[in-house]
Short mmCIF file of C-alpha atoms and ligand atoms in Angstrom, two decimals:
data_model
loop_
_atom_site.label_atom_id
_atom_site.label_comp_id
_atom_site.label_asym_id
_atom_site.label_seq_id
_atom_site.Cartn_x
_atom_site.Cartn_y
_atom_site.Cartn_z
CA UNK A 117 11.81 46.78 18.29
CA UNK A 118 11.35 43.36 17.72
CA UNK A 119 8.55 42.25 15.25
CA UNK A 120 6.39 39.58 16.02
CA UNK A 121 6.32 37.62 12.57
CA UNK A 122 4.32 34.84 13.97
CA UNK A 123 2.10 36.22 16.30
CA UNK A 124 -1.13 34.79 14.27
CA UNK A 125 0.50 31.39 13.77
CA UNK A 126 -2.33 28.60 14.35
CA UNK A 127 -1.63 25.47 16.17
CA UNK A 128 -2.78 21.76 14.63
CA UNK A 129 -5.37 19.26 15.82
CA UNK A 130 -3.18 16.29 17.65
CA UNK A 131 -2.77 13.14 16.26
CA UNK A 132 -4.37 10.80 18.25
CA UNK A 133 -1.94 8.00 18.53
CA UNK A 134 0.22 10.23 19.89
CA UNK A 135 -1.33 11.89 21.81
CA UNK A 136 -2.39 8.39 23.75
CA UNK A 137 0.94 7.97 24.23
CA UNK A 138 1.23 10.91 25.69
CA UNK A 139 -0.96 10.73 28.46
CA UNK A 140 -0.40 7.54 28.88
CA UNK A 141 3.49 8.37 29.79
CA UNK A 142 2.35 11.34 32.32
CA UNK A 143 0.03 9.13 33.60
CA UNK A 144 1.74 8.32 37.22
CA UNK A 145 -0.50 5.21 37.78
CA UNK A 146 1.78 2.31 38.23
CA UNK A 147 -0.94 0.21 37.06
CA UNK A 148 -1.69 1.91 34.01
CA UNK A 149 -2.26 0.19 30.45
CA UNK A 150 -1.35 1.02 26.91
CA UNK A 151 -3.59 -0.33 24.49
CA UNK A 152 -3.59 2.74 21.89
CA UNK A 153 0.10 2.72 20.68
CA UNK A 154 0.93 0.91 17.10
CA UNK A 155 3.89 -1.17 18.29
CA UNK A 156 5.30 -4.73 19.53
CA UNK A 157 5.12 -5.16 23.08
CA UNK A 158 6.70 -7.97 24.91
CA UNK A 159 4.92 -9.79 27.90
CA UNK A 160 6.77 -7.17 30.50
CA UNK A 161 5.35 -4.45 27.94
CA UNK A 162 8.39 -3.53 26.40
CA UNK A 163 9.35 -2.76 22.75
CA UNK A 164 12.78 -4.52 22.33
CA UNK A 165 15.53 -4.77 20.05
CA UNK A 166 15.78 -8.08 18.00
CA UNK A 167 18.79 -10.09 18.18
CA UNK A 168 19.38 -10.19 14.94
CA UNK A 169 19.24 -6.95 14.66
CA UNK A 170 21.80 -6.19 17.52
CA UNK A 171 24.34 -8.71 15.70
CA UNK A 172 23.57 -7.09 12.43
CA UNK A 173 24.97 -3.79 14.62
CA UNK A 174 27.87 -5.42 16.24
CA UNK A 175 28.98 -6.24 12.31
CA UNK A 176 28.38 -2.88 11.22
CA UNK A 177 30.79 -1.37 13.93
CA UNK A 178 33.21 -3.41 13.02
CA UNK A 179 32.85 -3.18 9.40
CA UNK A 180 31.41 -0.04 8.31
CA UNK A 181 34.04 1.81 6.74
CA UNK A 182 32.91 4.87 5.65
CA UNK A 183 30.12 7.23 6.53
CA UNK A 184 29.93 9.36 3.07
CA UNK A 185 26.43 9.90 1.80
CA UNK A 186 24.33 6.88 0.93
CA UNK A 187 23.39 7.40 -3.02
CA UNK A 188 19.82 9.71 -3.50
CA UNK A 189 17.57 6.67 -4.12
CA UNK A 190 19.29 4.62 -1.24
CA UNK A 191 21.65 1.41 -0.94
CA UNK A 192 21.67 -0.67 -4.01
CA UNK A 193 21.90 -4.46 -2.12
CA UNK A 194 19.32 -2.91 0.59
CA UNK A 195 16.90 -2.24 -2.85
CA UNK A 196 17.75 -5.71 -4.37
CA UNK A 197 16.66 -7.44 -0.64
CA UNK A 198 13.58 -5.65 -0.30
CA UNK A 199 12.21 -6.64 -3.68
CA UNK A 200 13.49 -10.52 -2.98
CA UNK A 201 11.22 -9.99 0.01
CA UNK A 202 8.20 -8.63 -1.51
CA UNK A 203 8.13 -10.37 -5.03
CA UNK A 204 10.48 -13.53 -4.65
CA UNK A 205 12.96 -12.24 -7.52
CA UNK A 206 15.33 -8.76 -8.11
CA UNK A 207 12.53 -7.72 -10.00
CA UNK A 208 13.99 -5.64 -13.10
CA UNK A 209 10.80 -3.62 -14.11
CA UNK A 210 10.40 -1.26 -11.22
CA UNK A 211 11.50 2.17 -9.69
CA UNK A 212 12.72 2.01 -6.31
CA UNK A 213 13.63 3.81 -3.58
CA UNK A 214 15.14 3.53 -0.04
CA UNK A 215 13.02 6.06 2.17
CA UNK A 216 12.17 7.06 5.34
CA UNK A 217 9.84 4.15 6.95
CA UNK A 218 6.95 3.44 5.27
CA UNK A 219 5.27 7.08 5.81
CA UNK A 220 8.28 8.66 3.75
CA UNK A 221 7.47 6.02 0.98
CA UNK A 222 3.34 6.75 0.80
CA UNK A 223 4.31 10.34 0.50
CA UNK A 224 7.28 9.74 -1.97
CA UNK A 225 4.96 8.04 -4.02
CA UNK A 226 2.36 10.78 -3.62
CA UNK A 227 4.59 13.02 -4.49
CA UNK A 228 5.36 11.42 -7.85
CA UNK A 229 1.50 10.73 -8.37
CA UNK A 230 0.82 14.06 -7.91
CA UNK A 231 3.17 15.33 -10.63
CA UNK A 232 2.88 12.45 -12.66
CA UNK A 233 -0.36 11.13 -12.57
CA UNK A 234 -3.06 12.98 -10.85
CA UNK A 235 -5.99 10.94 -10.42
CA UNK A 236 -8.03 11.06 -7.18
CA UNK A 237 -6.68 8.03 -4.11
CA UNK A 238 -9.17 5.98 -2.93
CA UNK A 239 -8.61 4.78 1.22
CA UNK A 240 -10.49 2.37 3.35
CA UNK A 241 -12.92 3.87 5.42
CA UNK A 242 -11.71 3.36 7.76
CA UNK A 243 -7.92 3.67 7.25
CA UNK A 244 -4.46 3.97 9.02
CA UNK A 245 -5.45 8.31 9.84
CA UNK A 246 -2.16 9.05 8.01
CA UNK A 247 -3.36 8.23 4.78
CA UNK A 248 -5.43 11.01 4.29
CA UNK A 249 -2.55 13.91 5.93
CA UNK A 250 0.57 12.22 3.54
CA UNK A 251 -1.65 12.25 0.73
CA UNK A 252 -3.43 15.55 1.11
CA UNK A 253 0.00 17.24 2.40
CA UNK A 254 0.88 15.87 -1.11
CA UNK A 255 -1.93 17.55 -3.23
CA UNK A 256 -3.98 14.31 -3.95
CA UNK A 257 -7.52 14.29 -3.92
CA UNK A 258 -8.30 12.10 -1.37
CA UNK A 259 -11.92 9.81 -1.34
CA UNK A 260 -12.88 6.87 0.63
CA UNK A 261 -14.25 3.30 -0.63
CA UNK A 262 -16.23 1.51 1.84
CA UNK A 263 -14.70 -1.38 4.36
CA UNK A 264 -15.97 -1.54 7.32
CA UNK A 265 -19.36 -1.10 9.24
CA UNK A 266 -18.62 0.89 12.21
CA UNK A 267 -22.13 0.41 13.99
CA UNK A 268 -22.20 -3.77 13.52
CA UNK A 269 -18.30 -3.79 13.49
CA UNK A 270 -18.45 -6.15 10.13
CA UNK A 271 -16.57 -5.83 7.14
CA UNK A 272 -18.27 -4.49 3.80
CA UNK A 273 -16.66 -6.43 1.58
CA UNK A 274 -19.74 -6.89 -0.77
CA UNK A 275 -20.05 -3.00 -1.11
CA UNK A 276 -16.41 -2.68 -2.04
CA UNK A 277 -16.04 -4.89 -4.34
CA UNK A 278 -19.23 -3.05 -6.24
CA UNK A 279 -17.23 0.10 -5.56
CA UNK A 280 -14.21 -0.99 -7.06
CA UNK A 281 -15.93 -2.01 -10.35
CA UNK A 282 -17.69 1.44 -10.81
CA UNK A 283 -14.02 3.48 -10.72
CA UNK A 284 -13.19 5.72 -13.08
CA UNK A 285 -10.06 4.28 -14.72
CA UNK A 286 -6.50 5.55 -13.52
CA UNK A 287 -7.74 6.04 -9.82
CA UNK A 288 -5.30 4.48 -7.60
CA UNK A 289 -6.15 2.73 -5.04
CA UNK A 290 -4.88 1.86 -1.80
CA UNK A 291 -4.67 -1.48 -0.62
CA UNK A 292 -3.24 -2.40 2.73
CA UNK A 293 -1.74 -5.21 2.07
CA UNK A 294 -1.92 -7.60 5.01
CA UNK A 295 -3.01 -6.81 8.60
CA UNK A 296 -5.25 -3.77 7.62
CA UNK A 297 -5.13 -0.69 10.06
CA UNK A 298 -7.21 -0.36 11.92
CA UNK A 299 -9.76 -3.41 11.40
CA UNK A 300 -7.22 -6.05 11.37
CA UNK A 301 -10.02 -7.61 8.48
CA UNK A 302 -7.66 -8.69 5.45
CA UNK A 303 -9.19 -10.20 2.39
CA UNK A 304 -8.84 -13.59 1.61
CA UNK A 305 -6.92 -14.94 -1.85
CA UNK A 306 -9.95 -15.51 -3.89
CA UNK A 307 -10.89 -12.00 -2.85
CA UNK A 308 -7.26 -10.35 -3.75
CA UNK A 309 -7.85 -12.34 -6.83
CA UNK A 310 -10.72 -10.66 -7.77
CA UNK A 311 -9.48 -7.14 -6.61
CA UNK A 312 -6.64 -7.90 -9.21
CA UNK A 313 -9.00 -8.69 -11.97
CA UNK A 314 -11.03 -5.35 -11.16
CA UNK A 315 -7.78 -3.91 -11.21
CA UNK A 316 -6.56 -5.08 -14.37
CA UNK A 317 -10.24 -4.64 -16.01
CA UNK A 318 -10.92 -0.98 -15.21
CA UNK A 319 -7.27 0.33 -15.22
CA UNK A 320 -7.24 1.32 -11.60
CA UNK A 321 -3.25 1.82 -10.38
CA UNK A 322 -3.08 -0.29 -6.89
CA UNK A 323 -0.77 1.61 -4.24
CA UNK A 324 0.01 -1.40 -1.57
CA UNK A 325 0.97 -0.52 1.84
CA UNK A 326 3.02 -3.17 3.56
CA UNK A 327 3.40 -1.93 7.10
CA UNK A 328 2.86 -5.41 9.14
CA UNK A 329 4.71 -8.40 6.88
CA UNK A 330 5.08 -11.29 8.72
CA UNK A 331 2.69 -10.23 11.31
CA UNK A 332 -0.89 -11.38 10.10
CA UNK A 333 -0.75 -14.96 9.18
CA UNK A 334 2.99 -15.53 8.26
CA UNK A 335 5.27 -13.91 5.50
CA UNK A 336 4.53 -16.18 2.92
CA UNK A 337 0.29 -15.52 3.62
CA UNK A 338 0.90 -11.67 4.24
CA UNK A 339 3.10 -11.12 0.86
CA UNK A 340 0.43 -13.09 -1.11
CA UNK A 341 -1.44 -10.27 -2.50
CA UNK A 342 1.62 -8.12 -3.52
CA UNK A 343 3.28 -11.42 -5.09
CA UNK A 344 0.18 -12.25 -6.84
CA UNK A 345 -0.45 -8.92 -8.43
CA UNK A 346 3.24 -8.14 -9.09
CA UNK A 347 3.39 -11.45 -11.19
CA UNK A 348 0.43 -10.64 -13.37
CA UNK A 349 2.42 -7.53 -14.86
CA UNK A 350 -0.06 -5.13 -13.33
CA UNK A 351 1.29 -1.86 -12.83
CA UNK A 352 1.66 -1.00 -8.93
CA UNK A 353 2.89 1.14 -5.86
CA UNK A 354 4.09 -0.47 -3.04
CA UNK A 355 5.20 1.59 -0.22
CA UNK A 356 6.73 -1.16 2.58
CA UNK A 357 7.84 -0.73 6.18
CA UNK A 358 10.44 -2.50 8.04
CA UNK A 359 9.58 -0.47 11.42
CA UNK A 360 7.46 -3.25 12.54
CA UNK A 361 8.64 -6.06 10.92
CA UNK A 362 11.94 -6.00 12.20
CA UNK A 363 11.19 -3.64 15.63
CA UNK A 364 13.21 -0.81 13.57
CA UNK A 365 10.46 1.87 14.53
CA UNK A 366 13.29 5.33 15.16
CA UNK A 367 15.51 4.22 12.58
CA UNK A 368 13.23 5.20 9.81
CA UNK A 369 13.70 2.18 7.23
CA UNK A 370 11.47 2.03 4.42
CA UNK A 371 11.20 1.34 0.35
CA UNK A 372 9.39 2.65 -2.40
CA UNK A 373 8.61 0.77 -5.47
CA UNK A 374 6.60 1.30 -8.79
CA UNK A 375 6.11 -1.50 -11.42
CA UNK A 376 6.65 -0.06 -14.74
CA UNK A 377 6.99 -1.52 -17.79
CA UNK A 378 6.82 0.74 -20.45
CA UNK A 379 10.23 2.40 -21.61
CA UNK A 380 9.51 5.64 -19.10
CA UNK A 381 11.01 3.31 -16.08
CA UNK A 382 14.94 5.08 -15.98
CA UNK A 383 12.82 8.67 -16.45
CA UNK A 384 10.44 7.38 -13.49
CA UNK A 385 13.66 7.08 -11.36
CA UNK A 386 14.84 10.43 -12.30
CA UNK A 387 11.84 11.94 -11.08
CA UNK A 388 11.84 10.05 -8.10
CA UNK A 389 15.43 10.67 -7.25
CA UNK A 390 14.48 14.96 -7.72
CA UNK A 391 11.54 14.37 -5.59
CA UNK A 392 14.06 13.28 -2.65
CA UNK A 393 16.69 15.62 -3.30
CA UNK A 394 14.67 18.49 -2.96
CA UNK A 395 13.32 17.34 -0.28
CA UNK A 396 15.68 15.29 1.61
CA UNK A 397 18.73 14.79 -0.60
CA UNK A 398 19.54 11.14 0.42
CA UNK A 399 18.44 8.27 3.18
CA UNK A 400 20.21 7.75 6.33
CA UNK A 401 22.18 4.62 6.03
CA UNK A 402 22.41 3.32 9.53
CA UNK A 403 18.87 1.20 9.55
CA UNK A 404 18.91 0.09 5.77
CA UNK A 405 22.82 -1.34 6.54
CA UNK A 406 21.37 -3.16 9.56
CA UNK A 407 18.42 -4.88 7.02
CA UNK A 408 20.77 -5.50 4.26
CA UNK A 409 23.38 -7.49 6.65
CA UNK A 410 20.17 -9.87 8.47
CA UNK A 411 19.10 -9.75 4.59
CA UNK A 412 22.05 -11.45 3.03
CA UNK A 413 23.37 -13.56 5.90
CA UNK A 414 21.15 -17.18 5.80
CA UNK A 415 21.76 -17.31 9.40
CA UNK A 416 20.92 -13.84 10.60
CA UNK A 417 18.29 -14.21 8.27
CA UNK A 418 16.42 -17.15 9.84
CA UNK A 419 17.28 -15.77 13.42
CA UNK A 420 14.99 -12.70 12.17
CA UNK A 421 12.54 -14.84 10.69
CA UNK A 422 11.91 -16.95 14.10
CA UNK A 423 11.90 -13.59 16.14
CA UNK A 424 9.21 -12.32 13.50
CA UNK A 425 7.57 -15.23 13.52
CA UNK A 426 7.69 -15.71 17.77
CA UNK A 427 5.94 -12.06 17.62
CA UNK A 428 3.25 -12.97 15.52
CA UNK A 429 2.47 -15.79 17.75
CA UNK A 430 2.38 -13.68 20.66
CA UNK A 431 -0.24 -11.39 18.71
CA UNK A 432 -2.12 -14.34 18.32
CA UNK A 433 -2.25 -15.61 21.89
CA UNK A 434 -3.18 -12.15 23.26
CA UNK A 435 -5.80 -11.88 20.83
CA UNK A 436 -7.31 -15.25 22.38
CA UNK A 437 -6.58 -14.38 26.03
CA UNK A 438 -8.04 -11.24 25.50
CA UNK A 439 -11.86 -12.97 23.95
CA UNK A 440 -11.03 -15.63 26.65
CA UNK A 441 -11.33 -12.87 29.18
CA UNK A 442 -13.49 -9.58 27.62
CA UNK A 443 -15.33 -11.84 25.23
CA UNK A 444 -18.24 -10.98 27.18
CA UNK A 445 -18.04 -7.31 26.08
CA UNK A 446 -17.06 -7.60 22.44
CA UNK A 447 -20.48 -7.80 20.16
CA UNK A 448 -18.56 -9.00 16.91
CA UNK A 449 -17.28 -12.02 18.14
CA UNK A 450 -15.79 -13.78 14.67
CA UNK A 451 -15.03 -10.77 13.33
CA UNK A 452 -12.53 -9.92 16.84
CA UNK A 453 -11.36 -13.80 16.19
CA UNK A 454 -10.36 -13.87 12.96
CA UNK A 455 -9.15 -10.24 12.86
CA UNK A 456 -4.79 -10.37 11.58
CA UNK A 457 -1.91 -8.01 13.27
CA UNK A 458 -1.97 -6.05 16.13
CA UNK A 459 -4.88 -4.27 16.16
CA UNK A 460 -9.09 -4.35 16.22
CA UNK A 461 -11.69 -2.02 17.32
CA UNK A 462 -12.67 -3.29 20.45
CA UNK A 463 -16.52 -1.99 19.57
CA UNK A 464 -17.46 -0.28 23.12
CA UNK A 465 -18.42 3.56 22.87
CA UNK A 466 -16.43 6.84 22.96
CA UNK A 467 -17.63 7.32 26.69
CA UNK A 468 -16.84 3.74 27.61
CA UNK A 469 -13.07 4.47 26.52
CA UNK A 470 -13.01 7.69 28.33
CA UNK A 471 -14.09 6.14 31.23
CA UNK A 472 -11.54 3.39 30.69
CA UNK A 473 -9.19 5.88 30.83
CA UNK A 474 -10.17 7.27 33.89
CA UNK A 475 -9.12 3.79 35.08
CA UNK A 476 -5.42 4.35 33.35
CA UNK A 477 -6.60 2.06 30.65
CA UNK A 478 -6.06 4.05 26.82
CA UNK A 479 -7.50 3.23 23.84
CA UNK A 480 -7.80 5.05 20.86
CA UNK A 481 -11.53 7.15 20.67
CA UNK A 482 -12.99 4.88 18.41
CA UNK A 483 -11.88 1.92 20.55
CA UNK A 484 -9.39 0.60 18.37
CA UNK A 485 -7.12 -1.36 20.44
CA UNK A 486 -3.57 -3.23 19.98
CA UNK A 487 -3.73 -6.89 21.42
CA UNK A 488 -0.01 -6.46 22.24
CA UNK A 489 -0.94 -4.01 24.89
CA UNK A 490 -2.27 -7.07 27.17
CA UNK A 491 -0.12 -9.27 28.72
CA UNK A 492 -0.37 -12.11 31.51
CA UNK A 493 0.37 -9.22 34.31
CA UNK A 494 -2.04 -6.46 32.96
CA UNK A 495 -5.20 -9.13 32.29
CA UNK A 496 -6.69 -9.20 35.33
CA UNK A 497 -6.66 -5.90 36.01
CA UNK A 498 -8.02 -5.36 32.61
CA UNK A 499 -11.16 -7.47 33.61
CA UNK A 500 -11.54 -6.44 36.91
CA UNK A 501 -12.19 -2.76 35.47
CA UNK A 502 -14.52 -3.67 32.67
CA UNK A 503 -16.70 -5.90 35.60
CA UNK A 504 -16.66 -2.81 37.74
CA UNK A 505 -17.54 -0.50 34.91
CA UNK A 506 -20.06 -2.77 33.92
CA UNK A 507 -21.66 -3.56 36.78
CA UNK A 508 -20.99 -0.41 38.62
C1 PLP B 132 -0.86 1.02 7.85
C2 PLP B 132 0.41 1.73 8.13
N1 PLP B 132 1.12 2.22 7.11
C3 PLP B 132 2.27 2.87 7.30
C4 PLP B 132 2.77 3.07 8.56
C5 PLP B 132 4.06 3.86 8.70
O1 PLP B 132 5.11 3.17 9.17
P1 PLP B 132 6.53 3.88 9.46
O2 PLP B 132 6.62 4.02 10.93
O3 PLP B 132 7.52 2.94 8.89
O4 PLP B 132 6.53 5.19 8.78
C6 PLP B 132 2.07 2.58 9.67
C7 PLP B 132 2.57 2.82 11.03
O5 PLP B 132 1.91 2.70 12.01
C8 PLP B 132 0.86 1.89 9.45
O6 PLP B 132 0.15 1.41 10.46
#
């Protein structure tokens, strides 16, 4: 007889991202429009592969000699890049780890907090919806600090900077640290300035998440904050992405790092390397070889650096052909303007998306949209619906 083990097994709520993307694939509409996924889309709404990257892979087959394991904390040069990237130098004070995108680094990280640390995280509210599963999936206590007013669609700057000054010392705090998910609000430097000095004042432990470099307002703008804290000798997390920053999305490219400068740093690594043996006992090498060879070539480096840089411009221009041509419909008009990255709520209710997607148009529930998702094609369409569903 055979025994039915998990007959009372539960299923999970969806995540919502995906599950846009979902319907939005079985949708057979050959007009339909996908404004809910978190990616780069080119003006024929396609996710491509940068050239740099592709000649980065062309070297790789013909130079890649070996496939044996990668070490557990990741390629050495691939480390040495990242922080070059992020902080200017090879920073010696910090732990750091290859990892799996930028998710496997917020829950590396939350892993070690939870073991090491153990204070409760604060998140934006509201915040990329992964926060809250890596870090509760971690054991974390997770609580939120206000950031944005969901009703008027402005920021709440005022009431988070308050916030931040009543923290018990040793929270941590997570920062995102350009192109914030999913507001697309980022503080300005005098602002990151004076998150530092709460920072510093009360003890609170920033976690950065770098998801979007280069994306906002240019990499230089978008790695101000982490820069400017890293060279005050604060102690920090920084968990940092390369999916969208160099269209690297399935290869699962990511790094870890923690600024330490008391004498526990080599321990710090230890930990860090047990936490990803036991879990996933080293990083895949393919994606992190591909960074490291546009990283240390000057010309395969600029060649990434002008795609990057030709993306963020298209973000831009969709974000103005979009209030050139739904303008009309969007309340917070500087706040839409101004907004950095790919993404902003578009502020129209839960049944005004659901009838949008009746129309093959997807959004996320609480209207967050990704500019990207427009293009010169799909616009007219786009405002031929919201007239109709206006006026209709
Ligand atoms: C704010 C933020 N952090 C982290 C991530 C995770 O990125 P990855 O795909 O590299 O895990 C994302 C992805 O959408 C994100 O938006």
């Amino acid at each position: 007889m055979t025994h039915l083990f998990f007959e009372h097994v539960g299923s999970q709520p969806v995540d919502p991202v995906l599950e846009i993307g979902r319907m939005w694939a079985k949708d057979p509409n050959s007009e339909k429009i996908n404004l809910g996924i978190g990616i780069y889309l080119d003006e024929k709404g396609r996710c491509p592969v940068l050239k740099a990257v592709k000649e980065a892979e062309e070297n790789l087959i013909v130079n890649e000699v070996s496939k044996t394991y990668l070490p557990i904390e990741g390629e050495p040069h691939f480390l040495e890049e990242t922080k070059k990237l992020l902080f200017l130098e090879n920073a010696p004070l910090i732990a750091a780890a290859q990892t799996l995108g930028g998710t496997g680094a917020l829950r590396v990280i939350a892993d070690y907090l939870r073991l090491e640390w153990n204070h409760p995280i604060y998140v934006s509210d509201p915040t990329w919806a992964n926060h809250h599963g890596v870090f509760k999936a971690a054991g974390l206590e997770v609580r939120t600090y206000p950031y944005y007013d969901r009703t008027t669609h402005t920021a709440k700057k005022g009431e988070f900077f308050d916030f931040l000054q009543r923290l018990e010392k040793g929270s941590i705090v997570l920062l995102h640290g350009c192109c914030h998910n999913p507001t697309g609000i980022d503080f300005t430097h005098s602002e990151w300035d004076f998150i530092l000095d709460c920072c510093l004042k009360k003890g609170l432990l920033p976690l950065f998440d770098i998801a979007y470099l280069g994306l906002g307002d240019g990499i230089d703008e978008d790695r101000y904050a982490v820069n400017t804290f890293f060279k005050s000798g604060i102690e920090m997390c920084v968990a940092f992405s390369y999916s969208k920053t160099m269209d690297l999305y399935r290869e699962r490219v990511g790094a870890l790092m923690i600024v330490n400068h008391s004498h526990t740093l080599e321990a710090m690594q230890s930990t860090i390397r047990q936490i990803i043996r036991r879990n996933y006992s080293n990083p895949p090498a393919h994606g992190a070889l591909v960074v490291q060879t546009i990283l240390t070539d000057p010309k395969r480096k600029k060649l990434w650096l002008d795609e990057l840089e030709e993306h963020r411009l298209r973000s831009c221009a969709m974000r103005k052909l979009i209030f050139a041509e739904l303008g009309g419909w969007i309340q917070h008009k500087k706040e839409f303007q101004e907004a950095k990255g790919f993404f902003s709520y578009l502020g129209i209710s839960k049944d005004a998306v659901l009838e949008l997607r009746k129309e093959s148009i997807y959004l996320l529930d609480d209207s967050r949209l990704n500019v990207l998702g427009v293009n010169s094609a799909n616009i007219g369409r786009l405002k031929q619906v919201f007239s109709r569903l206006r006026h209709g």
